[in-house]
């Protein structure tokens, strides 16, 4: 029987050396050493994480005439299938002019007649690993604001709480110093 005093995590240490000494009770006593390397198998103990600076994305249809492309990046610290990630849009928030490929490529067809200027589109992105026995699923919310050259972008930022005048003032003071 082997007793472990600490947690074992494959993401930290993959192999543990084990030195086994076998001795008899003879006179003189004889012994032999056996070196073993124990490989820790991966467990699906990590969930995917989305790496994105902001979940609020503004698209100007007058600049982006046909389509807007974003590549979402996520990671999972697990190994093999436990760490493989796929992306999918939630069926509840999946407008026909938005395509999300399983590799994280998100395409918004900005020339769609289903989009009105100054509209907010909420997308729920499902990110899952292929872990066994149970995959891990997270859902991230992306907010797409689609406008045009006539859009008052500053008011849009204020309206959806993505504009902070105090941080803007602090940044201006740092530049002046």
XYZ file of C-alpha atoms in Angstrom:
177
model
C 0.000 0.000 0.000
C 1.224 3.481 -0.872
C 0.042 6.405 1.242
C 0.262 9.938 -0.163
C 0.396 12.917 2.180
C -0.213 15.662 -0.409
C -2.594 16.165 -3.306
C -1.436 14.721 -6.593
C -2.060 16.857 -9.664
C -0.862 15.775 -13.094
C -0.765 19.389 -14.262
C 1.967 20.039 -11.669
C 3.924 16.754 -11.709
C 3.422 14.031 -14.320
C 5.872 11.398 -13.003
C 6.839 10.454 -9.472
C 9.970 8.397 -8.803
C 9.623 5.521 -6.349
C 12.602 3.679 -4.903
C 11.597 0.296 -3.541
C 14.045 -1.518 -1.273
C 13.358 -5.188 -0.569
C 15.224 -6.811 2.351
C 15.177 -10.251 3.887
C 15.718 -11.183 7.527
C 18.702 -13.439 6.858
C 22.066 -13.251 8.495
C 23.676 -11.456 6.789
C 20.684 -9.506 5.538
C 20.420 -9.066 1.803
C 18.492 -6.429 -0.081
C 17.829 -5.198 -3.567
C 16.633 -1.860 -4.887
C 14.077 -1.332 -7.586
C 13.459 2.071 -9.179
C 9.974 2.717 -10.494
C 8.500 5.692 -12.277
C 4.813 6.244 -11.530
C 2.879 8.137 -14.200
C -0.132 10.080 -12.967
C -3.114 9.784 -15.288
C -5.035 12.940 -16.118
C -8.343 13.649 -14.476
C -10.802 16.167 -15.876
C -10.287 18.559 -12.974
C -10.030 21.822 -14.945
C -12.677 23.644 -16.942
C -11.989 25.710 -20.054
C -11.334 29.426 -19.629
C -12.065 32.074 -22.244
C -9.293 34.627 -22.815
C -10.845 37.890 -23.964
C -10.231 41.502 -22.928
C -13.860 42.550 -23.037
C -17.164 40.828 -23.596
C -18.606 44.020 -25.165
C -17.751 44.231 -28.863
C -18.707 47.220 -31.003
C -19.050 46.791 -34.754
C -19.476 49.653 -37.212
C -21.359 48.333 -40.258
C -20.131 51.218 -42.413
C -16.532 50.100 -41.866
C -17.186 46.360 -41.711
C -19.373 45.981 -44.791
C -19.801 42.206 -45.141
C -18.612 40.306 -42.115
C -16.825 40.750 -38.838
C -14.503 37.961 -37.751
C -13.297 37.252 -34.223
C -11.257 34.277 -33.112
C -12.137 33.326 -29.540
C -9.324 31.757 -27.551
C -9.815 29.471 -24.583
C -7.560 27.078 -22.733
C -7.912 24.083 -20.447
C -4.996 22.904 -18.300
C -5.972 19.248 -18.586
C -4.278 16.832 -20.997
C -5.504 14.936 -24.070
C -9.321 14.741 -24.441
C -9.781 16.393 -21.053
C -8.053 19.489 -22.438
C -9.518 19.574 -25.958
C -11.993 22.442 -26.361
C -14.917 23.102 -28.681
C -17.081 26.197 -29.017
C -20.791 26.345 -29.719
C -23.500 28.996 -29.593
C -26.353 28.380 -27.224
C -29.437 27.532 -29.302
C -31.368 30.176 -27.342
C -29.125 32.994 -28.601
C -28.107 31.890 -32.051
C -29.241 34.396 -34.689
C -28.905 33.228 -38.282
C -26.391 35.965 -39.143
C -23.898 34.711 -36.518
C -21.762 31.611 -37.084
C -19.486 30.089 -34.451
C -17.198 27.305 -35.599
C -16.065 24.641 -33.146
C -12.504 26.052 -33.272
C -13.668 29.422 -31.867
C -13.947 31.414 -35.095
C -16.949 33.735 -34.745
C -18.351 35.380 -37.887
C -21.015 38.085 -37.841
C -22.613 38.725 -41.231
C -22.818 42.520 -40.909
C -24.593 42.891 -44.260
C -27.608 40.886 -43.041
C -30.973 42.610 -43.409
C -31.891 41.094 -40.018
C -29.567 43.546 -38.254
C -30.733 47.045 -37.452
C -28.318 49.861 -36.676
C -27.811 50.539 -32.989
C -28.830 47.049 -31.935
C -27.431 44.988 -29.084
C -27.082 41.255 -29.670
C -26.466 38.939 -26.737
C -24.647 35.690 -27.494
C -24.154 32.839 -25.050
C -21.023 30.962 -26.059
C -20.714 27.419 -24.736
C -17.130 26.266 -24.282
C -16.656 22.624 -23.376
C -13.870 20.152 -23.034
C -14.115 16.506 -24.047
C -13.315 15.183 -20.587
C -14.168 11.736 -19.343
C -16.285 10.646 -17.594
C -18.002 14.057 -17.511
C -17.090 16.978 -19.808
C -16.810 20.434 -18.282
C -18.965 23.184 -19.807
C -18.788 26.925 -19.223
C -21.035 29.565 -20.774
C -19.696 33.045 -21.519
C -21.862 35.988 -22.567
C -20.738 38.214 -25.427
C -22.489 41.503 -26.157
C -22.276 42.703 -29.740
C -23.322 46.252 -30.414
C -23.835 46.924 -34.100
C -23.996 50.504 -35.289
C -22.960 52.766 -38.157
C -21.204 56.077 -38.802
C -24.365 57.786 -37.491
C -24.077 56.019 -34.126
C -23.115 58.063 -31.063
C -20.539 55.538 -29.847
C -19.683 57.430 -26.639
C -23.314 57.406 -25.502
C -23.528 53.696 -26.326
C -20.549 53.010 -24.053
C -22.173 55.049 -21.279
C -25.557 53.396 -21.772
C -24.135 49.886 -21.408
C -21.744 50.858 -18.575
C -18.527 50.372 -20.531
C -17.407 53.976 -20.171
C -15.827 55.260 -16.988
C -15.121 59.018 -16.926
C -12.994 58.820 -13.753
C -10.570 56.339 -15.293
C -10.464 58.452 -18.468
C -9.594 61.569 -16.405
C -6.863 59.639 -14.546
C -5.359 58.481 -17.851
C -5.328 62.060 -19.201
C -3.599 63.363 -16.041
C -0.902 60.666 -16.330
C -0.224 61.711 -19.930
C 0.118 65.380 -18.902
C 2.586 64.569 -16.082
